[in-house]
Every structure is written in C-alpha cells, then in structure tokens.
Amino acid sequence: MLSTSCGCAEHIAASYLAQHGALPLPIGDGEIYQTSLMSGLIAGVYEGDTTLAQLFTHGDFGLGTFNDLDGELIAFDQHSHQLRSDGSATPTRPEQKTPFAVVTWFKPSVSLELDQSMTGEAIEALINRLAPSANLFCAIRVDGEFELVRTRTVPRQERPYKPMLEAIAAQPTFDFHQTSGTLVGFRSPPYVQGVNVAGYHIHYITDQRDGGGHVLEYHLTRGRLQLGLVSKLRIELPQNQDFLNADLFPADLDAAIRQAEA
C-alpha cells in the first residue's frame, strides 16, 4: 500500500505521481453513454423506453434511476442493483426500464490504495489533483471500508408526476455505519449541467448487497480508488410526449439540480 505521513490529498497525489509519472493522465478510448437528460428528471419525466438489457450493451459500470423514479441504479462488475426507498437492494431485471442512466465500460488508468481515513471531500480533492482538467468526464470507483456513508433514495412516483424537487421532499435518508462496500459514479464537466449532473454524482452499495443509495456524504476508513478519464459522450433522447412537452431549460435549472443532488 501507499503510505503517507500526511492525510492531505495533495501529499497523496504527489506521492502517487512520483511513483507513476507526471500528469496528464491517459485519456481512455471509452465512451460515456447516457439515456435522456438530467433536466428531464427535474421536470418530472420519469418514464423511458430504454430497458436495462439495452442500456448494458453500452457499458456495465454506472448509475441512474428506474421508471416512476423507483429508486437508484448502481452497476459494476457486470452486476446491477436497484436501491429502493425502503432501504433494500435487489438485483435488477433485464426488462426494467430507465428514464435516465449513465454507463461506460470502466477502464481505469489510476488504481490507488488508500490506507488512511479520508472524508469524501478529501477524496474529491485527491481526484481533482490526479485528474486536474474539469473538461473531461471521470469515471470513479472506490472499494473499501467506510466509517459512514449517508445516502438518500427517491420513493416511487405515480401519475400525475410531481417535479423532482417535490418528489424528493420527503425522501428517506440512510446512515450506513462501519460497512464495506463500493462507490460508483462520475465527475462530469461544469458545461453539462442539465444534460447531466455537473461535478460529482455517486451511488453506494454494501458488499452484502443489502442497502445503499445516492451518496450525500461518506468517510472512508481504508480502501482503493480507481478512476479513468473519458472524452466521448453519447446521448439518446426519449421520444415520448412527456419528454417532448417538458421544459428542459428552466431559469432555475442549476439551482434545482444542486438542490436535488445535495
């Protein structure tokens, strides 16, 4: 393992780069595949026609949600789970559909053992140091032992659909203490806000596959960070009436997404 006497992200990054070479990191030849837009979810477009079977022909690593906004999707290592608002985690079915999801074939160019306690903010600072350009996508995976992972999970919605900020107003949150598990997500460029979620978007599942959700904060005890840069983005848009009639660029879009993801 990489040992450091300093807990700061700057020192860890400098130690890693001294061992593995200078920036910039290699840019992978993979592609981010996305169905629909984050602004669609904000507007209440909760139904899509893309099945998970179709989604996973474009990648086996990523996150999203399900039709009717029925929980959170997490996928990695050719397995995927549905994380529901009752705190449960169950394997997905190929015929399930998603109104919004983001996947890739995960090809990390960094694999870094972290043998000391770090907050989520510290790990984000480390990623920003290792992958300094915010203009590319960064696929992120953290496996390890966690002192705390705080998540939220959106409850299933029924028509007539509420806008997302109303739908999540009463969403449950869960605190996972002293668990081992996996974080999966992306750091997306600022210019895709509304198309995707600018900045960090992370989901969690325990090693026991008995819980998880959309990550609000976390504290890693020890584990492994993997990440890779991706410069290609492919988006397929829905053609249903909900999407075609939605206001996908409201004046408060940035604030709404920040509130929804916080």
PDB file of C-alpha atoms in Angstrom:
ATOM      1  CA  MET A   1       0.000   0.000   0.000  1.00  0.00           C
ATOM      2  CA  LEU A   2       0.936   3.614  -0.487  1.00  0.00           C
ATOM      3  CA  SER A   3       1.827   5.010   2.921  1.00  0.00           C
ATOM      4  CA  THR A   4       1.854   8.687   3.727  1.00  0.00           C
ATOM      5  CA  SER A   5       2.541  10.558   6.916  1.00  0.00           C
ATOM      6  CA  CYS A   6       0.228  13.386   5.828  1.00  0.00           C
ATOM      7  CA  GLY A   7      -3.514  12.997   5.438  1.00  0.00           C
ATOM      8  CA  CYS A   8      -3.866  15.688   2.813  1.00  0.00           C
ATOM      9  CA  ALA A   9      -4.965  14.885  -0.716  1.00  0.00           C
ATOM     10  CA  GLU A  10      -2.112  16.966  -2.110  1.00  0.00           C
ATOM     11  CA  HIS A  11       0.517  14.782  -0.457  1.00  0.00           C
ATOM     12  CA  ILE A  12      -1.157  11.526  -1.527  1.00  0.00           C
ATOM     13  CA  ALA A  13      -1.437  12.741  -5.111  1.00  0.00           C
ATOM     14  CA  ALA A  14       2.182  13.900  -5.168  1.00  0.00           C
ATOM     15  CA  SER A  15       3.362  10.540  -3.830  1.00  0.00           C
ATOM     16  CA  TYR A  16       1.329   8.670  -6.429  1.00  0.00           C
ATOM     17  CA  LEU A  17       2.569  10.820  -9.290  1.00  0.00           C
ATOM     18  CA  ALA A  18       6.163  10.437  -8.148  1.00  0.00           C
ATOM     19  CA  GLN A  19       5.760   6.672  -8.472  1.00  0.00           C
ATOM     20  CA  HIS A  20       3.686   6.552 -11.648  1.00  0.00           C
ATOM     21  CA  GLY A  21       4.686   9.570 -13.714  1.00  0.00           C
ATOM     22  CA  ALA A  22       3.576  13.118 -14.273  1.00  0.00           C
ATOM     23  CA  LEU A  23       0.266  14.461 -15.430  1.00  0.00           C
ATOM     24  CA  PRO A  24      -1.715  14.408 -17.552  1.00  0.00           C
ATOM     25  CA  LEU A  25      -3.360  11.039 -17.003  1.00  0.00           C
ATOM     26  CA  PRO A  26      -4.041   8.938 -20.084  1.00  0.00           C
ATOM     27  CA  ILE A  27      -7.450   9.575 -21.625  1.00  0.00           C
ATOM     28  CA  GLY A  28      -9.343   6.361 -22.194  1.00  0.00           C
ATOM     29  CA  ASP A  29     -10.777   5.323 -25.536  1.00  0.00           C
ATOM     30  CA  GLY A  30     -14.144   4.510 -23.982  1.00  0.00           C
ATOM     31  CA  GLU A  31     -17.419   6.365 -24.149  1.00  0.00           C
ATOM     32  CA  ILE A  32     -19.968   7.692 -21.693  1.00  0.00           C
ATOM     33  CA  TYR A  33     -23.407   6.528 -22.800  1.00  0.00           C
ATOM     34  CA  GLN A  34     -26.423   8.356 -21.452  1.00  0.00           C
ATOM     35  CA  THR A  35     -30.141   7.954 -21.917  1.00  0.00           C
ATOM     36  CA  SER A  36     -32.217  11.140 -21.561  1.00  0.00           C
ATOM     37  CA  LEU A  37     -31.222  14.289 -19.640  1.00  0.00           C
ATOM     38  CA  MET A  38     -30.961  15.273 -16.005  1.00  0.00           C
ATOM     39  CA  SER A  39     -33.170  18.266 -16.773  1.00  0.00           C
ATOM     40  CA  GLY A  40     -35.819  15.758 -17.839  1.00  0.00           C
ATOM     41  CA  LEU A  41     -35.853  14.261 -14.353  1.00  0.00           C
ATOM     42  CA  ILE A  42     -36.005  17.731 -12.812  1.00  0.00           C
ATOM     43  CA  ALA A  43     -39.068  18.417 -14.999  1.00  0.00           C
ATOM     44  CA  GLY A  44     -40.793  15.170 -13.981  1.00  0.00           C
ATOM     45  CA  VAL A  45     -40.033  12.967 -16.997  1.00  0.00           C
ATOM     46  CA  TYR A  46     -39.969   9.667 -15.112  1.00  0.00           C
ATOM     47  CA  GLU A  47     -40.672   7.193 -17.904  1.00  0.00           C
ATOM     48  CA  GLY A  48     -38.289   5.994 -20.579  1.00  0.00           C
ATOM     49  CA  ASP A  49     -38.310   3.245 -23.186  1.00  0.00           C
ATOM     50  CA  THR A  50     -34.725   2.034 -22.674  1.00  0.00           C
ATOM     51  CA  THR A  51     -34.556  -1.357 -20.994  1.00  0.00           C
ATOM     52  CA  LEU A  52     -31.648  -2.296 -18.792  1.00  0.00           C
ATOM     53  CA  ALA A  53     -30.803  -5.026 -21.283  1.00  0.00           C
ATOM     54  CA  GLN A  54     -30.385  -2.325 -23.936  1.00  0.00           C
ATOM     55  CA  LEU A  55     -28.575   0.020 -21.552  1.00  0.00           C
ATOM     56  CA  PHE A  56     -25.952  -2.557 -20.642  1.00  0.00           C
ATOM     57  CA  THR A  57     -24.958  -3.122 -24.255  1.00  0.00           C
ATOM     58  CA  HIS A  58     -23.234   0.283 -23.883  1.00  0.00           C
ATOM     59  CA  GLY A  59     -21.427  -0.360 -20.593  1.00  0.00           C
ATOM     60  CA  ASP A  60     -21.541  -2.300 -17.355  1.00  0.00           C
ATOM     61  CA  PHE A  61     -20.495   0.474 -14.971  1.00  0.00           C
ATOM     62  CA  GLY A  62     -22.690   3.378 -13.983  1.00  0.00           C
ATOM     63  CA  LEU A  63     -25.764   4.719 -12.284  1.00  0.00           C
ATOM     64  CA  GLY A  64     -29.230   6.094 -12.865  1.00  0.00           C
ATOM     65  CA  THR A  65     -32.813   5.527 -11.831  1.00  0.00           C
ATOM     66  CA  PHE A  66     -35.864   3.485 -12.855  1.00  0.00           C
ATOM     67  CA  ASN A  67     -39.210   4.254 -14.413  1.00  0.00           C
ATOM     68  CA  ASP A  68     -41.544   6.015 -11.964  1.00  0.00           C
ATOM     69  CA  LEU A  69     -38.377   7.254 -10.236  1.00  0.00           C
ATOM     70  CA  ASP A  70     -38.426   3.952  -8.347  1.00  0.00           C
ATOM     71  CA  GLY A  71     -35.088   4.089  -6.532  1.00  0.00           C
ATOM     72  CA  GLU A  72     -31.454   4.268  -7.570  1.00  0.00           C
ATOM     73  CA  LEU A  73     -29.489   2.168 -10.059  1.00  0.00           C
ATOM     74  CA  ILE A  74     -25.898   1.060  -9.466  1.00  0.00           C
ATOM     75  CA  ALA A  75     -23.947  -1.157 -11.851  1.00  0.00           C
ATOM     76  CA  PHE A  76     -20.405  -2.572 -11.888  1.00  0.00           C
ATOM     77  CA  ASP A  77     -18.612  -5.869 -12.496  1.00  0.00           C
ATOM     78  CA  GLN A  78     -21.443  -6.996 -14.804  1.00  0.00           C
ATOM     79  CA  HIS A  79     -23.964  -6.815 -11.964  1.00  0.00           C
ATOM     80  CA  SER A  80     -26.592  -4.179 -11.250  1.00  0.00           C
ATOM     81  CA  HIS A  81     -28.918  -3.462  -8.346  1.00  0.00           C
ATOM     82  CA  GLN A  82     -31.999  -1.416  -7.580  1.00  0.00           C
ATOM     83  CA  LEU A  83     -31.723   0.558  -4.345  1.00  0.00           C
ATOM     84  CA  ARG A  84     -35.210   1.401  -3.082  1.00  0.00           C
ATOM     85  CA  SER A  85     -36.605   3.894  -0.610  1.00  0.00           C
ATOM     86  CA  ASP A  86     -37.298   1.127   1.939  1.00  0.00           C
ATOM     87  CA  GLY A  87     -33.534   0.685   2.245  1.00  0.00           C
ATOM     88  CA  SER A  88     -33.407  -2.560   0.269  1.00  0.00           C
ATOM     89  CA  ALA A  89     -31.100  -3.593  -2.562  1.00  0.00           C
ATOM     90  CA  THR A  90     -32.213  -6.169  -5.120  1.00  0.00           C
ATOM     91  CA  PRO A  91     -30.736  -7.422  -8.406  1.00  0.00           C
ATOM     92  CA  THR A  92     -32.239  -5.740 -11.444  1.00  0.00           C
ATOM     93  CA  ARG A  93     -34.135  -7.461 -14.238  1.00  0.00           C
ATOM     94  CA  PRO A  94     -33.273  -7.016 -17.940  1.00  0.00           C
ATOM     95  CA  GLU A  95     -36.789  -5.847 -18.821  1.00  0.00           C
ATOM     96  CA  GLN A  96     -36.830  -2.978 -16.323  1.00  0.00           C
ATOM     97  CA  LYS A  97     -36.761   0.468 -17.923  1.00  0.00           C
ATOM     98  CA  THR A  98     -34.953   3.677 -17.073  1.00  0.00           C
ATOM     99  CA  PRO A  99     -35.801   7.350 -17.683  1.00  0.00           C
ATOM    100  CA  PHE A 100     -32.207   8.404 -17.000  1.00  0.00           C
ATOM    101  CA  ALA A 101     -28.966   6.459 -16.724  1.00  0.00           C
ATOM    102  CA  VAL A 102     -25.248   6.875 -17.415  1.00  0.00           C
ATOM    103  CA  VAL A 103     -22.922   3.945 -18.143  1.00  0.00           C
ATOM    104  CA  THR A 104     -19.494   3.163 -19.553  1.00  0.00           C
ATOM    105  CA  TRP A 105     -17.069   0.277 -19.892  1.00  0.00           C
ATOM    106  CA  PHE A 106     -14.838   1.013 -16.921  1.00  0.00           C
ATOM    107  CA  LYS A 107     -11.160   1.216 -17.909  1.00  0.00           C
ATOM    108  CA  PRO A 108      -9.333   2.909 -15.039  1.00  0.00           C
ATOM    109  CA  SER A 109      -5.947   4.493 -15.602  1.00  0.00           C
ATOM    110  CA  VAL A 110      -5.387   5.033 -11.859  1.00  0.00           C
ATOM    111  CA  SER A 111      -5.564   2.447  -9.090  1.00  0.00           C
ATOM    112  CA  LEU A 112      -4.538   3.826  -5.734  1.00  0.00           C
ATOM    113  CA  GLU A 113      -4.614   2.120  -2.338  1.00  0.00           C
ATOM    114  CA  LEU A 114      -5.693   4.433   0.474  1.00  0.00           C
ATOM    115  CA  ASP A 115      -4.548   3.151   3.856  1.00  0.00           C
ATOM    116  CA  GLN A 116      -5.776   6.071   5.916  1.00  0.00           C
ATOM    117  CA  SER A 117      -9.066   7.664   6.872  1.00  0.00           C
ATOM    118  CA  MET A 118     -10.386  10.211   4.357  1.00  0.00           C
ATOM    119  CA  THR A 119     -13.616  12.149   4.002  1.00  0.00           C
ATOM    120  CA  GLY A 120     -15.486  12.289   0.746  1.00  0.00           C
ATOM    121  CA  GLU A 121     -14.367  15.884   0.317  1.00  0.00           C
ATOM    122  CA  ALA A 122     -10.732  14.831   0.704  1.00  0.00           C
ATOM    123  CA  ILE A 123     -11.133  12.074  -1.878  1.00  0.00           C
ATOM    124  CA  GLU A 124     -12.741  14.515  -4.305  1.00  0.00           C
ATOM    125  CA  ALA A 125      -9.786  16.846  -3.776  1.00  0.00           C
ATOM    126  CA  LEU A 126      -7.449  13.929  -4.477  1.00  0.00           C
ATOM    127  CA  ILE A 127      -9.310  13.105  -7.698  1.00  0.00           C
ATOM    128  CA  ASN A 128      -9.165  16.747  -8.737  1.00  0.00           C
ATOM    129  CA  ARG A 129      -5.399  16.703  -8.186  1.00  0.00           C
ATOM    130  CA  LEU A 130      -4.894  13.484 -10.129  1.00  0.00           C
ATOM    131  CA  ALA A 131      -7.268  14.499 -12.929  1.00  0.00           C
ATOM    132  CA  PRO A 132      -6.968  18.293 -12.927  1.00  0.00           C
ATOM    133  CA  SER A 133      -8.927  19.077 -16.085  1.00  0.00           C
ATOM    134  CA  ALA A 134     -12.604  19.521 -15.294  1.00  0.00           C
ATOM    135  CA  ASN A 135     -13.389  19.485 -19.017  1.00  0.00           C
ATOM    136  CA  LEU A 136     -13.432  15.691 -19.349  1.00  0.00           C
ATOM    137  CA  PHE A 137     -15.562  13.024 -17.726  1.00  0.00           C
ATOM    138  CA  CYS A 138     -14.023  10.991 -14.932  1.00  0.00           C
ATOM    139  CA  ALA A 139     -15.378   7.550 -14.035  1.00  0.00           C
ATOM    140  CA  ILE A 140     -14.831   6.793 -10.351  1.00  0.00           C
ATOM    141  CA  ARG A 141     -14.877   3.678  -8.216  1.00  0.00           C
ATOM    142  CA  VAL A 142     -13.993   3.348  -4.533  1.00  0.00           C
ATOM    143  CA  ASP A 143     -13.990  -0.056  -2.819  1.00  0.00           C
ATOM    144  CA  GLY A 144     -13.323  -0.185   0.879  1.00  0.00           C
ATOM    145  CA  GLU A 145     -14.330   0.015   4.488  1.00  0.00           C
ATOM    146  CA  PHE A 146     -16.399   3.033   5.449  1.00  0.00           C
ATOM    147  CA  GLU A 147     -16.936   4.625   8.822  1.00  0.00           C
ATOM    148  CA  LEU A 148     -20.045   6.303   7.400  1.00  0.00           C
ATOM    149  CA  VAL A 149     -21.930   6.508   4.138  1.00  0.00           C
ATOM    150  CA  ARG A 150     -25.028   8.706   4.169  1.00  0.00           C
ATOM    151  CA  THR A 151     -27.429   8.109   1.304  1.00  0.00           C
ATOM    152  CA  ARG A 152     -30.877   9.058   0.117  1.00  0.00           C
ATOM    153  CA  THR A 153     -33.220   7.091  -2.127  1.00  0.00           C
ATOM    154  CA  VAL A 154     -36.096   8.539  -4.120  1.00  0.00           C
ATOM    155  CA  PRO A 155     -39.513   6.961  -3.471  1.00  0.00           C
ATOM    156  CA  ARG A 156     -41.557   5.553  -6.353  1.00  0.00           C
ATOM    157  CA  GLN A 157     -43.844   8.102  -8.019  1.00  0.00           C
ATOM    158  CA  GLU A 158     -47.271   7.782  -9.594  1.00  0.00           C
ATOM    159  CA  ARG A 159     -49.010   9.886 -12.229  1.00  0.00           C
ATOM    160  CA  PRO A 160     -49.627  12.746 -12.316  1.00  0.00           C
ATOM    161  CA  TYR A 161     -45.899  13.104 -11.696  1.00  0.00           C
ATOM    162  CA  LYS A 162     -44.576  15.863  -9.473  1.00  0.00           C
ATOM    163  CA  PRO A 163     -41.433  17.797 -10.445  1.00  0.00           C
ATOM    164  CA  MET A 164     -38.381  16.177  -8.925  1.00  0.00           C
ATOM    165  CA  LEU A 165     -37.835  18.702  -6.147  1.00  0.00           C
ATOM    166  CA  GLU A 166     -41.356  17.980  -4.899  1.00  0.00           C
ATOM    167  CA  ALA A 167     -40.903  14.239  -5.326  1.00  0.00           C
ATOM    168  CA  ILE A 168     -37.760  14.136  -3.206  1.00  0.00           C
ATOM    169  CA  ALA A 169     -39.013  16.476  -0.486  1.00  0.00           C
ATOM    170  CA  ALA A 170     -39.887  13.552   1.787  1.00  0.00           C
ATOM    171  CA  GLN A 171     -37.240  11.108   0.590  1.00  0.00           C
ATOM    172  CA  PRO A 172     -35.709   8.888   3.275  1.00  0.00           C
ATOM    173  CA  THR A 173     -32.032   9.049   4.165  1.00  0.00           C
ATOM    174  CA  PHE A 174     -29.913   6.196   5.490  1.00  0.00           C
ATOM    175  CA  ASP A 175     -26.708   6.158   7.508  1.00  0.00           C
ATOM    176  CA  PHE A 176     -24.505   3.112   6.917  1.00  0.00           C
ATOM    177  CA  HIS A 177     -22.039   2.822   9.802  1.00  0.00           C
ATOM    178  CA  GLN A 178     -18.952   0.613   9.701  1.00  0.00           C
ATOM    179  CA  THR A 179     -19.747  -1.094   6.408  1.00  0.00           C
ATOM    180  CA  SER A 180     -17.692  -2.326   3.499  1.00  0.00           C
ATOM    181  CA  GLY A 181     -18.906  -1.636   0.002  1.00  0.00           C
ATOM    182  CA  THR A 182     -18.439   0.119  -3.325  1.00  0.00           C
ATOM    183  CA  LEU A 183     -18.946   3.672  -4.546  1.00  0.00           C
ATOM    184  CA  VAL A 184     -19.640   4.083  -8.264  1.00  0.00           C
ATOM    185  CA  GLY A 185     -20.027   7.347 -10.110  1.00  0.00           C
ATOM    186  CA  PHE A 186     -18.783  10.139 -12.306  1.00  0.00           C
ATOM    187  CA  ARG A 187     -17.300  13.596 -12.152  1.00  0.00           C
ATOM    188  CA  SER A 188     -18.869  15.461 -15.052  1.00  0.00           C
ATOM    189  CA  PRO A 189     -17.742  18.788 -16.564  1.00  0.00           C
ATOM    190  CA  PRO A 190     -19.443  22.033 -15.481  1.00  0.00           C
ATOM    191  CA  TYR A 191     -20.704  22.681 -19.007  1.00  0.00           C
ATOM    192  CA  VAL A 192     -23.009  19.627 -18.962  1.00  0.00           C
ATOM    193  CA  GLN A 193     -25.169  20.865 -16.086  1.00  0.00           C
ATOM    194  CA  GLY A 194     -28.716  19.984 -17.056  1.00  0.00           C
ATOM    195  CA  VAL A 195     -27.573  17.464 -19.619  1.00  0.00           C
ATOM    196  CA  ASN A 196     -26.003  15.505 -16.764  1.00  0.00           C
ATOM    197  CA  VAL A 197     -25.041  16.451 -13.207  1.00  0.00           C
ATOM    198  CA  ALA A 198     -22.048  18.774 -13.175  1.00  0.00           C
ATOM    199  CA  GLY A 199     -19.470  17.681 -10.631  1.00  0.00           C
ATOM    200  CA  TYR A 200     -19.708  14.512  -8.571  1.00  0.00           C
ATOM    201  CA  HIS A 201     -22.600  12.039  -8.782  1.00  0.00           C
ATOM    202  CA  ILE A 202     -22.007   8.888  -6.714  1.00  0.00           C
ATOM    203  CA  HIS A 203     -24.046   5.832  -5.669  1.00  0.00           C
ATOM    204  CA  TYR A 204     -23.178   3.251  -2.985  1.00  0.00           C
ATOM    205  CA  ILE A 205     -23.943  -0.389  -2.252  1.00  0.00           C
ATOM    206  CA  THR A 206     -22.714  -2.573   0.592  1.00  0.00           C
ATOM    207  CA  ASP A 207     -20.674  -5.709  -0.020  1.00  0.00           C
ATOM    208  CA  GLN A 208     -23.599  -7.671   1.420  1.00  0.00           C
ATOM    209  CA  ARG A 209     -25.814  -6.091  -1.277  1.00  0.00           C
ATOM    210  CA  ASP A 210     -28.376  -5.236   1.368  1.00  0.00           C
ATOM    211  CA  GLY A 211     -28.525  -1.452   1.050  1.00  0.00           C
ATOM    212  CA  GLY A 212     -27.178   1.719  -0.485  1.00  0.00           C
ATOM    213  CA  GLY A 213     -28.361   4.726  -2.433  1.00  0.00           C
ATOM    214  CA  HIS A 214     -27.428   8.136  -3.800  1.00  0.00           C
ATOM    215  CA  VAL A 215     -24.462   9.336  -1.766  1.00  0.00           C
ATOM    216  CA  LEU A 216     -24.751  12.549   0.248  1.00  0.00           C
ATOM    217  CA  GLU A 217     -21.512  12.165   2.195  1.00  0.00           C
ATOM    218  CA  TYR A 218     -19.054   9.475   3.226  1.00  0.00           C
ATOM    219  CA  HIS A 219     -15.979   8.800   5.317  1.00  0.00           C
ATOM    220  CA  LEU A 220     -13.582   6.111   4.106  1.00  0.00           C
ATOM    221  CA  THR A 221     -11.550   4.133   6.645  1.00  0.00           C
ATOM    222  CA  ARG A 222      -9.378   2.419   4.055  1.00  0.00           C
ATOM    223  CA  GLY A 223      -9.804   1.202   0.510  1.00  0.00           C
ATOM    224  CA  ARG A 224      -8.894   1.534  -3.142  1.00  0.00           C
ATOM    225  CA  LEU A 225      -9.619   4.395  -5.528  1.00  0.00           C
ATOM    226  CA  GLN A 226      -9.829   3.753  -9.273  1.00  0.00           C
ATOM    227  CA  LEU A 227     -10.543   6.359 -11.901  1.00  0.00           C
ATOM    228  CA  GLY A 228     -10.315   6.954 -15.601  1.00  0.00           C
ATOM    229  CA  LEU A 229     -10.797   9.906 -17.919  1.00  0.00           C
ATOM    230  CA  VAL A 230     -13.295   9.689 -20.771  1.00  0.00           C
ATOM    231  CA  SER A 231     -13.629  12.208 -23.605  1.00  0.00           C
ATOM    232  CA  LYS A 232     -16.587  10.797 -25.549  1.00  0.00           C
ATOM    233  CA  LEU A 233     -20.244  11.329 -24.705  1.00  0.00           C
ATOM    234  CA  ARG A 234     -23.196   9.738 -26.476  1.00  0.00           C
ATOM    235  CA  ILE A 235     -26.758  10.702 -25.599  1.00  0.00           C
ATOM    236  CA  GLU A 236     -30.019   9.123 -26.740  1.00  0.00           C
ATOM    237  CA  LEU A 237     -33.113  11.218 -26.122  1.00  0.00           C
ATOM    238  CA  PRO A 238     -36.610   9.903 -25.397  1.00  0.00           C
ATOM    239  CA  GLN A 239     -39.359  10.461 -27.939  1.00  0.00           C
ATOM    240  CA  ASN A 240     -42.365  10.209 -25.633  1.00  0.00           C
ATOM    241  CA  GLN A 241     -44.776  13.083 -25.091  1.00  0.00           C
ATOM    242  CA  ASP A 242     -43.611  13.726 -21.537  1.00  0.00           C
ATOM    243  CA  PHE A 243     -40.123  14.499 -22.794  1.00  0.00           C
ATOM    244  CA  LEU A 244     -41.235  16.374 -25.903  1.00  0.00           C
ATOM    245  CA  ASN A 245     -43.504  18.648 -23.853  1.00  0.00           C
ATOM    246  CA  ALA A 246     -41.147  19.204 -20.920  1.00  0.00           C
ATOM    247  CA  ASP A 247     -39.442  22.496 -20.118  1.00  0.00           C
ATOM    248  CA  LEU A 248     -35.843  21.274 -20.179  1.00  0.00           C
ATOM    249  CA  PHE A 249     -34.165  24.630 -19.589  1.00  0.00           C
ATOM    250  CA  PRO A 250     -35.981  26.485 -16.806  1.00  0.00           C
ATOM    251  CA  ALA A 251     -34.421  29.599 -15.339  1.00  0.00           C
ATOM    252  CA  ASP A 252     -33.637  27.867 -12.037  1.00  0.00           C
ATOM    253  CA  LEU A 253     -32.187  24.674 -13.560  1.00  0.00           C
ATOM    254  CA  ASP A 254     -28.740  24.918 -11.977  1.00  0.00           C
ATOM    255  CA  ALA A 255     -30.151  25.630  -8.515  1.00  0.00           C
ATOM    256  CA  ALA A 256     -32.717  22.839  -8.888  1.00  0.00           C
ATOM    257  CA  ILE A 257     -30.080  20.248  -9.780  1.00  0.00           C
ATOM    258  CA  ARG A 258     -27.833  21.368  -6.931  1.00  0.00           C
ATOM    259  CA  GLN A 259     -30.734  21.038  -4.521  1.00  0.00           C
ATOM    260  CA  ALA A 260     -31.769  17.649  -5.907  1.00  0.00           C
ATOM    261  CA  GLU A 261     -28.248  16.246  -5.663  1.00  0.00           C
ATOM    262  CA  ALA A 262     -27.295  17.777  -2.303  1.00  0.00           C
TER     263      ALA A 262
END
